[in-house]
CSV table of C-alpha atoms in Angstrom, one decimal:
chain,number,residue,atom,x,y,z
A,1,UNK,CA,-8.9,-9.7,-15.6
A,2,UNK,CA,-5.6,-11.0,-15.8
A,3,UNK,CA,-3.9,-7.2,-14.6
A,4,UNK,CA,-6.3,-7.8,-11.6
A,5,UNK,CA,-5.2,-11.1,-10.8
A,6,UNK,CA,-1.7,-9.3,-10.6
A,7,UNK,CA,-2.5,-6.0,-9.0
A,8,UNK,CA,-3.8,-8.7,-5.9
A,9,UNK,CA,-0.4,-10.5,-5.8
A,10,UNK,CA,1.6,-7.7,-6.2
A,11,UNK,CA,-0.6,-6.6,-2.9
A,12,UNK,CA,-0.7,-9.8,-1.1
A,13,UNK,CA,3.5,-10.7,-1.9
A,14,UNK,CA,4.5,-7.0,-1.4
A,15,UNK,CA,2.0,-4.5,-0.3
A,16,UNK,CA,2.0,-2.6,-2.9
A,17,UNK,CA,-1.5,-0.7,-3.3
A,18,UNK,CA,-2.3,-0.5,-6.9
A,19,UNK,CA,-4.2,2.9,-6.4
A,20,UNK,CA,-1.1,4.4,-4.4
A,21,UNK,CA,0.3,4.5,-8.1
A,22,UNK,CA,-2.3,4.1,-10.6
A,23,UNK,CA,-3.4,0.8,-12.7
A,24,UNK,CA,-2.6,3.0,-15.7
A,25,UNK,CA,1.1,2.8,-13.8
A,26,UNK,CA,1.0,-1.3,-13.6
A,27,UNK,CA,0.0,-2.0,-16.7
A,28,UNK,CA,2.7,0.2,-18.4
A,29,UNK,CA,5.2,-2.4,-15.9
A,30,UNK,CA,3.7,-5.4,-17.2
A,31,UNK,CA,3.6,-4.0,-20.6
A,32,UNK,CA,7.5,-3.7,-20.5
A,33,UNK,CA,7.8,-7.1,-18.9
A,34,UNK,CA,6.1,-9.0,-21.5
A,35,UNK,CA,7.8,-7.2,-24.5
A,36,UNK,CA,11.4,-8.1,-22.5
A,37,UNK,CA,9.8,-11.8,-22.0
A,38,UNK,CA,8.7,-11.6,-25.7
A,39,UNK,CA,5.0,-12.9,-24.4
A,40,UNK,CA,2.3,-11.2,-26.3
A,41,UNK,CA,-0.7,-12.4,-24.4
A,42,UNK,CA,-1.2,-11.0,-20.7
A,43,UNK,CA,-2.5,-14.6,-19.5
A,44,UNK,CA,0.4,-16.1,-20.8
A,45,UNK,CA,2.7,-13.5,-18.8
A,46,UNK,CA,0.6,-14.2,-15.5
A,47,UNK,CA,1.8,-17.7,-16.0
A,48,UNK,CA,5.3,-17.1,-16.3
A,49,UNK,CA,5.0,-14.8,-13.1
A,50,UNK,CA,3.7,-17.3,-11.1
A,51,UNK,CA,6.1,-19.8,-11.9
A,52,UNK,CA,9.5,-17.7,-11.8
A,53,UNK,CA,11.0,-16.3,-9.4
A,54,UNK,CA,13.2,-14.3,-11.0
A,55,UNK,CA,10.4,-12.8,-13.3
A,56,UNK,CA,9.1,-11.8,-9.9
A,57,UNK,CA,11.8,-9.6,-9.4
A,58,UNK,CA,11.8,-8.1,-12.6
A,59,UNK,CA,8.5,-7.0,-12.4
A,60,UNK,CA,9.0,-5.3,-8.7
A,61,UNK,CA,12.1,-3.8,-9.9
A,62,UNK,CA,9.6,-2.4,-12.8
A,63,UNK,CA,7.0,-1.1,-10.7
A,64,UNK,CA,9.2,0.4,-8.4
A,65,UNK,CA,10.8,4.1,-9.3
A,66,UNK,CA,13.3,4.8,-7.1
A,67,UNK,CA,13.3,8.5,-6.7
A,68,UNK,CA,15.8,9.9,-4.3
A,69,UNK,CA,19.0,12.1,-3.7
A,70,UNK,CA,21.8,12.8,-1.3
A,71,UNK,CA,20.6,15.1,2.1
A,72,UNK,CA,16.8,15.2,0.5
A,73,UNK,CA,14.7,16.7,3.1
A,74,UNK,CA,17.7,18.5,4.4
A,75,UNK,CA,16.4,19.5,8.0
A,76,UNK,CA,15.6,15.8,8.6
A,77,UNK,CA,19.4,14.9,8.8
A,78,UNK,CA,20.3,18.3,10.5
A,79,UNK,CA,17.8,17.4,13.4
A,80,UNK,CA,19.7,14.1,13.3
A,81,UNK,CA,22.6,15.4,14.1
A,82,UNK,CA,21.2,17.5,16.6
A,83,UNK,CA,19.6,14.4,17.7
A,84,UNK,CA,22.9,12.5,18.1
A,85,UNK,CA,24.9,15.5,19.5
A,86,UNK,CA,22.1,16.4,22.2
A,87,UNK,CA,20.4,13.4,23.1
A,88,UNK,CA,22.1,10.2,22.1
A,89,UNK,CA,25.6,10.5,22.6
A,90,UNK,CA,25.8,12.6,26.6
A,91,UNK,CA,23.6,9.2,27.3
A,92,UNK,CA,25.8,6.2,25.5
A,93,UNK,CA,29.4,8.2,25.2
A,94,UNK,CA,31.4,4.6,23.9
A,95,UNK,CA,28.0,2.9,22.5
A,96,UNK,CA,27.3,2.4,18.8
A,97,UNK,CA,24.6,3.9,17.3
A,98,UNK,CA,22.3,2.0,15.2
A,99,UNK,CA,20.5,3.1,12.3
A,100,UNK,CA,17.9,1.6,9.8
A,101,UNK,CA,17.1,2.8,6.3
A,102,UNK,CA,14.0,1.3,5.0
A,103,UNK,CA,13.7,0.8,2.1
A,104,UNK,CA,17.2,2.4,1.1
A,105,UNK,CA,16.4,2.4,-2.4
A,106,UNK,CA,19.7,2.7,-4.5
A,107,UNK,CA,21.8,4.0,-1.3
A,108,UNK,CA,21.5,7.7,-1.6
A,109,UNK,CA,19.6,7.7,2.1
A,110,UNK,CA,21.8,5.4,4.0
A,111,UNK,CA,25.1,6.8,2.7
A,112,UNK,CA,23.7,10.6,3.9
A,113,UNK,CA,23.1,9.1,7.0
A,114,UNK,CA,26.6,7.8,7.7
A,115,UNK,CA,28.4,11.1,6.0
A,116,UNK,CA,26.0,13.5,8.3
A,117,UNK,CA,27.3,11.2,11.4
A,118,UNK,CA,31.1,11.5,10.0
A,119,UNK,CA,30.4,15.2,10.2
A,120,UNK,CA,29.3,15.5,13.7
A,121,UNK,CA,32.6,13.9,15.0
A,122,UNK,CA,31.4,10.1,15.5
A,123,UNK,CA,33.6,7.3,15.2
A,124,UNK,CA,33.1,4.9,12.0
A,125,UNK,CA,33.3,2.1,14.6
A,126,UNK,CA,30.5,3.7,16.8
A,127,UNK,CA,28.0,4.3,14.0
A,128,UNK,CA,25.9,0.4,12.8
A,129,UNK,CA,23.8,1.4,9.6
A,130,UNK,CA,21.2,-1.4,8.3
A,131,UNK,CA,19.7,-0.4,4.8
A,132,UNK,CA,17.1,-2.9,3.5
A,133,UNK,CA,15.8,-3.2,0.2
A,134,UNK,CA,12.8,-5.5,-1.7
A,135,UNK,CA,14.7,-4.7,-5.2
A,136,UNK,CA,17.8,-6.5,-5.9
A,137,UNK,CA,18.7,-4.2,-8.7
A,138,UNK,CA,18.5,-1.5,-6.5
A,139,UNK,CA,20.7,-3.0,-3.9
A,140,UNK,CA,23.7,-3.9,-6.4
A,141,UNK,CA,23.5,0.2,-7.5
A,142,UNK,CA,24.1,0.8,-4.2
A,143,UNK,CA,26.5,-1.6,-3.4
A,144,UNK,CA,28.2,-0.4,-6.3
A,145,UNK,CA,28.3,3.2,-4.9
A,146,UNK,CA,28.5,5.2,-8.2
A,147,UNK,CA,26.2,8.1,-8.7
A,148,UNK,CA,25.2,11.2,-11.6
A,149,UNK,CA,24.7,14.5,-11.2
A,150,UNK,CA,20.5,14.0,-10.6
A,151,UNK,CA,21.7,12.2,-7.3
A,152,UNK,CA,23.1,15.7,-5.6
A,153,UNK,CA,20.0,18.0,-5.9
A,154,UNK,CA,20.5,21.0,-3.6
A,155,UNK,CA,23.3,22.3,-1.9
A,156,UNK,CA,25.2,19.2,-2.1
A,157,UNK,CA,28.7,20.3,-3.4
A,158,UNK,CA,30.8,20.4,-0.1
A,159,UNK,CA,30.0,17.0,0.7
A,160,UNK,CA,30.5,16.1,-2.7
A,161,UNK,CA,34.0,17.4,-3.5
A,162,UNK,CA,34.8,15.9,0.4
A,163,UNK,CA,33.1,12.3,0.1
A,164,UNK,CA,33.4,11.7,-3.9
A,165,UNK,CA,36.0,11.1,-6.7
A,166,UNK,CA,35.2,11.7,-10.3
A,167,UNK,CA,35.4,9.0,-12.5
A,168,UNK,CA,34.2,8.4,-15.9
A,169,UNK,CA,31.9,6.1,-14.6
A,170,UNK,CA,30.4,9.0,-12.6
A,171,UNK,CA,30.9,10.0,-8.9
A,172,UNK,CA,32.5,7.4,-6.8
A,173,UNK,CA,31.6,7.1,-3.1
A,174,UNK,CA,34.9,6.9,-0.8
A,175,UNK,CA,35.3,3.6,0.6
A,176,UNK,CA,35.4,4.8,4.0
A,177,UNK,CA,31.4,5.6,3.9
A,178,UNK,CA,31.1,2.7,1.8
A,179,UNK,CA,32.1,0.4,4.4
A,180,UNK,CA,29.8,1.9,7.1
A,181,UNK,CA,26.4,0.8,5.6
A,182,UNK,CA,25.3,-3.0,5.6
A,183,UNK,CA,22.6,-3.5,2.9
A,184,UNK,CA,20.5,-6.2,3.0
A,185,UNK,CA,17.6,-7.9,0.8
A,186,UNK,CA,14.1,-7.7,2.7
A,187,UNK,CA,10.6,-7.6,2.2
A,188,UNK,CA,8.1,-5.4,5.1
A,189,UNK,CA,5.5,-8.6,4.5
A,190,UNK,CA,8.3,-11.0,5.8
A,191,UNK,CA,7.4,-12.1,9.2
A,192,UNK,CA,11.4,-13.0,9.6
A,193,UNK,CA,12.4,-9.8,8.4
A,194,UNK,CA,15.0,-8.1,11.0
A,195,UNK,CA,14.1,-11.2,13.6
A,196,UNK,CA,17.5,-11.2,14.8
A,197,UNK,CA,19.0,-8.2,15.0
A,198,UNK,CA,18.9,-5.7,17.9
A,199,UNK,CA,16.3,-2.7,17.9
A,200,UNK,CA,17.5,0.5,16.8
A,201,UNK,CA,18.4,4.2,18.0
A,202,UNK,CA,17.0,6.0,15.0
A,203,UNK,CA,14.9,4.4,11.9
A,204,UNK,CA,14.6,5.9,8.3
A,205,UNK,CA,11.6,4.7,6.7
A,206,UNK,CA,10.1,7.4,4.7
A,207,UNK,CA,7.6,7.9,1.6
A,208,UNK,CA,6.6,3.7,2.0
A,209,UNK,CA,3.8,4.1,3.8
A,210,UNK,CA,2.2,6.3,1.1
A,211,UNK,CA,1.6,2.9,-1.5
A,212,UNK,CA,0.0,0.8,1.1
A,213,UNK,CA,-3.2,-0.4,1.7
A,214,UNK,CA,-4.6,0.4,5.3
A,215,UNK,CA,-3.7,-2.9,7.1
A,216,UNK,CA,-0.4,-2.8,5.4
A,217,UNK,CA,0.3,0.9,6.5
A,218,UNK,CA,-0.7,-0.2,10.6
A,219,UNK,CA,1.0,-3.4,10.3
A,220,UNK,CA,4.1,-1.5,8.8
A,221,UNK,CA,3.6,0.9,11.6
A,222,UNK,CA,3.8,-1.8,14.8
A,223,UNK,CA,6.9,-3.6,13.1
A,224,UNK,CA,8.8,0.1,13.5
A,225,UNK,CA,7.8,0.6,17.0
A,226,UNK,CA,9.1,-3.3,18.0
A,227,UNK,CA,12.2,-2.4,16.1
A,228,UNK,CA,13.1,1.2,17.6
A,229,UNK,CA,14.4,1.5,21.1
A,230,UNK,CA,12.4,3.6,23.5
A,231,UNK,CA,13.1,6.9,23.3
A,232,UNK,CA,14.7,6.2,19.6
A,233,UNK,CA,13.7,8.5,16.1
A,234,UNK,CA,11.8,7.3,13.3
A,235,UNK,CA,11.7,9.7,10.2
A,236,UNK,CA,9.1,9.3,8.0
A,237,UNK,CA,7.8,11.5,4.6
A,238,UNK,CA,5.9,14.6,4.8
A,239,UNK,CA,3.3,13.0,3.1
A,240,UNK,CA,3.1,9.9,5.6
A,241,UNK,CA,3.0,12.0,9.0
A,242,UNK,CA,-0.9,12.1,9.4
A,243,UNK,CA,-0.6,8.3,9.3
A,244,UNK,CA,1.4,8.1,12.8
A,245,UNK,CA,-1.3,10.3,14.2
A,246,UNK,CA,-3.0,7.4,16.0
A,247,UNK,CA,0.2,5.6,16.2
A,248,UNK,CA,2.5,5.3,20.3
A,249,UNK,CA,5.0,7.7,18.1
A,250,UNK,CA,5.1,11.1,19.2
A,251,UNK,CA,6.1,14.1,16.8
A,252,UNK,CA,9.2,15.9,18.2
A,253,UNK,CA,7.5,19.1,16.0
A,254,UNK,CA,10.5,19.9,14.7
A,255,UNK,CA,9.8,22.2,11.5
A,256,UNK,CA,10.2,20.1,8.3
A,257,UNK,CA,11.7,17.1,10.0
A,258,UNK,CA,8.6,14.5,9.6
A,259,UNK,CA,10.7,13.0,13.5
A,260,UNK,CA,8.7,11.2,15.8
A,261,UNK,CA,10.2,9.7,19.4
A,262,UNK,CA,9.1,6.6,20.3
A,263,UNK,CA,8.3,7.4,24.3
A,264,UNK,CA,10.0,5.0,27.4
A,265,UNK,CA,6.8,3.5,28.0
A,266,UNK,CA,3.0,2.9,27.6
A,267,UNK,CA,0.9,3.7,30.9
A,268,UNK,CA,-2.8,5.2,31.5
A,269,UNK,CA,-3.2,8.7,32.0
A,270,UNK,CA,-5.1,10.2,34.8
A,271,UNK,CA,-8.0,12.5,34.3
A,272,UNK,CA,-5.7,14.8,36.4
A,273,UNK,CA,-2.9,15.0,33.9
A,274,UNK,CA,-4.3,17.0,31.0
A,275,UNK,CA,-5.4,20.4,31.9
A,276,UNK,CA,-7.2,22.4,28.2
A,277,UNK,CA,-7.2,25.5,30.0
A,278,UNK,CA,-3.5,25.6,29.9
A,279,UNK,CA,-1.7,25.4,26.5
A,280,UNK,CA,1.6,25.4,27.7
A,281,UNK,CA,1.4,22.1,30.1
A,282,UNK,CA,-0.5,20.2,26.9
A,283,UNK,CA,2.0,20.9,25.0
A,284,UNK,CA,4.5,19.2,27.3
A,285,UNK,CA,2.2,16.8,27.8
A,286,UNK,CA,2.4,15.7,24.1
A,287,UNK,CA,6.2,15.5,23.7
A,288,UNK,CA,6.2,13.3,26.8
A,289,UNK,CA,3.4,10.5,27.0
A,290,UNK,CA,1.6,8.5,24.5
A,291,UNK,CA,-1.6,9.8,23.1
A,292,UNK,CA,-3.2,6.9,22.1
A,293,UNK,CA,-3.8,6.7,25.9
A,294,UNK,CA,-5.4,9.8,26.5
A,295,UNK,CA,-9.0,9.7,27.6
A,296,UNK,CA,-10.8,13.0,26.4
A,297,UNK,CA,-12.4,15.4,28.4
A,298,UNK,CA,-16.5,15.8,28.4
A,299,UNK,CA,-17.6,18.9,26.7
A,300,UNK,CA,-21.3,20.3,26.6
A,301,UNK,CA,-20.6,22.0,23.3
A,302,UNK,CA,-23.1,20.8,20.7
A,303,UNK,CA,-20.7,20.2,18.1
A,304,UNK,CA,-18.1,18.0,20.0
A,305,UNK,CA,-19.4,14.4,19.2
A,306,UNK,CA,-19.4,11.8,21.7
A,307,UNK,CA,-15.9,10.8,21.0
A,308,UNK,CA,-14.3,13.2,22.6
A,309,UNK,CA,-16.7,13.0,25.9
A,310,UNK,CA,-14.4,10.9,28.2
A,311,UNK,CA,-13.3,13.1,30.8
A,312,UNK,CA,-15.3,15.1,33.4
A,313,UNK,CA,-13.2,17.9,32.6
A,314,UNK,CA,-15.7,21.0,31.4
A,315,UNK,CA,-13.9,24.1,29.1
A,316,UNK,CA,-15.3,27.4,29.7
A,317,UNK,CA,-17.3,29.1,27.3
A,318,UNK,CA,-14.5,31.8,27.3
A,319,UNK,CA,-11.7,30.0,26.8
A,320,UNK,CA,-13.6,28.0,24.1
A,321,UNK,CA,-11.7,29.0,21.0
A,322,UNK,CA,-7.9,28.5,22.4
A,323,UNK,CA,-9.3,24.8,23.1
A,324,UNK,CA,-10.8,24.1,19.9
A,325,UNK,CA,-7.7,23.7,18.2
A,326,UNK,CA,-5.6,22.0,21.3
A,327,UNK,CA,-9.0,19.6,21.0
A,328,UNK,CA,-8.5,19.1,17.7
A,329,UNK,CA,-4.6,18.1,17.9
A,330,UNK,CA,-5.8,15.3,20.3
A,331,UNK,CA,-8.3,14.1,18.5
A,332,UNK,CA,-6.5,14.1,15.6
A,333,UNK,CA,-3.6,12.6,17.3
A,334,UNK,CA,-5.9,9.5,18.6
A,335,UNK,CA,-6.9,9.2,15.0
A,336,UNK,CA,-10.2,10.5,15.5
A,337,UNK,CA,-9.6,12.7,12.5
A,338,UNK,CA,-13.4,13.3,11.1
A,339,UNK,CA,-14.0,14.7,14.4
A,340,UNK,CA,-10.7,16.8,14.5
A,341,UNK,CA,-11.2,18.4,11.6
A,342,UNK,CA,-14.6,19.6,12.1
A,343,UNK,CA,-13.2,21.3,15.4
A,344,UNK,CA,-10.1,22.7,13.4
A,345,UNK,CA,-12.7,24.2,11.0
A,346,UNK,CA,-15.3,25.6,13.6
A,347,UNK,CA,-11.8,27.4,15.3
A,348,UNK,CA,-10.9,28.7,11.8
A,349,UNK,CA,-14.8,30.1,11.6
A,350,UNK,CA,-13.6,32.2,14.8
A,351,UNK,CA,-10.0,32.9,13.5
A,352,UNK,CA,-9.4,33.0,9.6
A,353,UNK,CA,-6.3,34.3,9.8
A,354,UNK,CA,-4.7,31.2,11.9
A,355,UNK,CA,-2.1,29.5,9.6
A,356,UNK,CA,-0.9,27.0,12.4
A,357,UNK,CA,-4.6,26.2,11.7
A,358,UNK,CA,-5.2,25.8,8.3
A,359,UNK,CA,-1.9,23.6,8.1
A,360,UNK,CA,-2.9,21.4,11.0
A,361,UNK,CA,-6.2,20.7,9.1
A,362,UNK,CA,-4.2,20.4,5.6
A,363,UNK,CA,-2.4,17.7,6.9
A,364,UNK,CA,-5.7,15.7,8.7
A,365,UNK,CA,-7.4,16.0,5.3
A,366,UNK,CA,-4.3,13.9,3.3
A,367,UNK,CA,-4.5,11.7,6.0
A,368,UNK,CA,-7.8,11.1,4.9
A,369,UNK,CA,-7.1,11.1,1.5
A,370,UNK,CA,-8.8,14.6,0.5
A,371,UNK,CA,-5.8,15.6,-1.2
A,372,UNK,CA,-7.5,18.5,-3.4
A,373,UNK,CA,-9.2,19.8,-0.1
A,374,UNK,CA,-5.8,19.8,2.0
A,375,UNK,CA,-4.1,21.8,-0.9
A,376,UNK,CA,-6.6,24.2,-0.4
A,377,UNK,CA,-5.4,24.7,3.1
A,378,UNK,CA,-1.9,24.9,2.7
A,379,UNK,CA,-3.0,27.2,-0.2
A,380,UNK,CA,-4.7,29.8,2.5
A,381,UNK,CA,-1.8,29.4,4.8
A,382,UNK,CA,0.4,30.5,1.7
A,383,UNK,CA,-1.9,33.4,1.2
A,384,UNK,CA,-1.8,34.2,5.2
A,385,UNK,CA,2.2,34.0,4.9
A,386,UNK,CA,3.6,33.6,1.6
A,387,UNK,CA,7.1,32.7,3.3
A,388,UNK,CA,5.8,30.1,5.3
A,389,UNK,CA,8.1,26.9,4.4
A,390,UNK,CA,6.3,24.4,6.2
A,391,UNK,CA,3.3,24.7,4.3
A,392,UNK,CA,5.2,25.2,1.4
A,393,UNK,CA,7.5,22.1,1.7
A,394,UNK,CA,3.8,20.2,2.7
A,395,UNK,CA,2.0,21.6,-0.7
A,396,UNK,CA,5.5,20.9,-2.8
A,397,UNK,CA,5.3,17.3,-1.5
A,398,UNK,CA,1.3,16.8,-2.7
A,399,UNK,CA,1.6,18.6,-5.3
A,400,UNK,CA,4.9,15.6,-6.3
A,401,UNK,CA,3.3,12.8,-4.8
A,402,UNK,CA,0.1,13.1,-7.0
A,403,UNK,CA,2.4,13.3,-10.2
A,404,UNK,CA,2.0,18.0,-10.6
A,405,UNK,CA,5.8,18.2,-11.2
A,406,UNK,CA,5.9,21.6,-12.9
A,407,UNK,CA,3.2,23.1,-9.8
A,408,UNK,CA,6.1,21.1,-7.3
A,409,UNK,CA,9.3,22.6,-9.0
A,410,UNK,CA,8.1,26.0,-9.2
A,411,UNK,CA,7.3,25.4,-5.1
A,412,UNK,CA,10.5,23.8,-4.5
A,413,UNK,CA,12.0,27.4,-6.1
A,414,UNK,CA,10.3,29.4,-4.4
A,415,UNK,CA,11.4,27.6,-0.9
A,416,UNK,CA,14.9,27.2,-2.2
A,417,UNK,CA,14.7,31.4,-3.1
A,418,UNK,CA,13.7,31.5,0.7
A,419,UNK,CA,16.4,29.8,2.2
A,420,UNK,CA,19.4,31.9,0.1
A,421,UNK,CA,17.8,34.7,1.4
């Protein structure tokens, strides 16, 4: 009774789902807590909780693992820098760039993001990097800027050698990256969190999503579009994209990125501006406006349900099976994901071998939380291509996040024997 009690005020105070990590997880926490407090009784312990402060702390710092490296999810920071080089700085040539890592965890994230921005030529004094934490122990490892080995997974040594010195305490950050990221003590279920600072160019929140509860992940969702400027980034995890699907965000579908522009602005779509029979303008279509706006097209097909039966538009019977999937990316991207998957899997009944298919519908079904049944489906995509990264890197990433590390390591060989091809 007691762990429940504390399950619901570890929700209510800081989001924290208790089935995103297991009560089996929570109780090994509290465990620890009360033999550090030297309380044997778990009623006794929720007492102590509720009247300290700084037991509060100690518990979140418990609960939360940080797990995290230098450059992880390499091609996020190398679309960055595309990102800044190509987009950002032709359109603001003397601005500042503004950057917010959330949550920064013990720094690893933040300080890639300043060394990645050092590398493609920008000024220290152009480049503002926020990086807010909940855990104050993880904030004062990162202020302290002194890493191990584990921290520098990957190809990492270049950077290394350029940006670290050897100590025996470990690997020192140079001061000059140490100076460029402002860390800051927050929590997401802080109404005066970030009130008064400006919006932001690009946003870092990724894999925090994944231990909330659903009102928790929207609300989470709505504070990072009021804080990113239009036409500003927001990376999230590879595990967390199918919860932006019926989000204003729209994916950039940049390969292994998990990058999602936030468009200039909201307006209504005409029935005029989507045509299905033509792939090409959908597509731009997509990149450019804000699908939670579009109103779907009518289709006499028996097995398209009412949701998607808002325009007048009708598909030919011949052209049927190219539009079943395009359907089923709008669907899915207006969060109508039940229905999208069933059109994803009557397409896949016409084309088994479509791997763009079997990966769309992996990543609906962990949206929905049928993580065994989206495995599957990066499993046939796999089969289809065995050197397809993508759904490797998505099947690595379940296979992490629900606790398979040996099944994620040997994927994260295989893609890492891939890419020294």
């Amino acid at each position: 009774m007691a762990q429940s009690v504390i399950e619901a005020l570890l929700k209510s105070k800081i989001g924290l789902d208790a089935n995103s990590i297991g009560a089996d997880a929570i109780a090994s926490a509290i465990s620890q807590r009360m033999l550090d407090c030297g309380i044997g009784d778990i009623a006794s312990y929720l007492g102590k909780l509720q009247a300290s402060s700084q037991e509060w702390e100690a518990l979140i710092d418990s609960v939360i693992v940080p797990e995290t490296w230098f450059f992880r999810e390499p091609e996020s920071f190398t679309f960055l820098k595309h990102y800044v080089l190509c987009e950002w700085l032709p359109k603001n040539p003397q601005g500042v760039l503004r950057v917010l890592s959330l949550p920064c965890s013990t720094g690893e994230e933040p300080y890639s993001i300043a060394i990645a921005l050092l590398e493609v030529g920008l000024n220290p004094t152009n480049i503002h990097i926020d990086a807010v934490d909940i855990s104050k122990k993880c904030l004062l490892k990162a202020q302290r800027a002194i890493y191990h080995q584990y921290s520098f997974r990957g190809n990492t040594q270049l950077f290394q050698h350029r940006y670290f010195q050897l100590t025996e305490a470990g690997y020192h950050l140079c001061e000059q990256v140490r100076q460029m990221v402002n860390f800051l003590q927050g929590n997401l279920l802080d109404n005066n969190l970030l009130a008064d600072t400006l919006p932001y160019d690009v946003i870092f929140c990724r894999n925090l999503l994944i231990y909330f509860d659903r009102p928790n992940k929207t609300r989470t969702i709505k504070f990072l579009e009021k804080l990113l400027l239009p036409e500003g980034l927001l990376f999230v995890g590879h595990a967390e994209t199918g919860l932006l699907l019926n989000s204003y965000f729209v994916s950039v579908r940049q390969p292994l990125a998990f990058a999602y522009h936030k468009p200039l602005a909201s307006h209504p779509v005409k029935h005029a501006d989507i045509c299905l029979d033509n792939p090409v303008k959908n597509h731009l279509f997509e990149r450019k406006l804000p699908l939670k706006n579009i109103i779907l097209p009518q289709h006499t097909q028996s097995h398209i349900s009412a949701q998607a039966t808002k325009i007048n538009t009708k598909i030919s019977t011949q052209n049927l099976s190219d539009n079943l999937l395009e359907t089923a990316k709008i669907l899915a991207d207006r969060g109508c994901l039940d229905e999208a998957i069933k059109l994803c899997n009557s397409y896949l009944r016409q084309n088994r071998a479509s791997i763009e298919a079997y990966v769309l519908l992996g990543q609906m079904q962990q949206a929905m939380a049928q993580n065994e049944q989206a495995a599957q489906s990066f499993q046939k995509a796999i089969y289809l291509q065995p050197t397809h990264e993508e759904a490797l890197t998505h099947l690595a990433l379940l296979r992490e996040h629900q606790g398979n590390i040996a099944s994620a390591n040997l994927l994260w060989q295989r893609i890492h024997r891939l890419k020294n091809k």
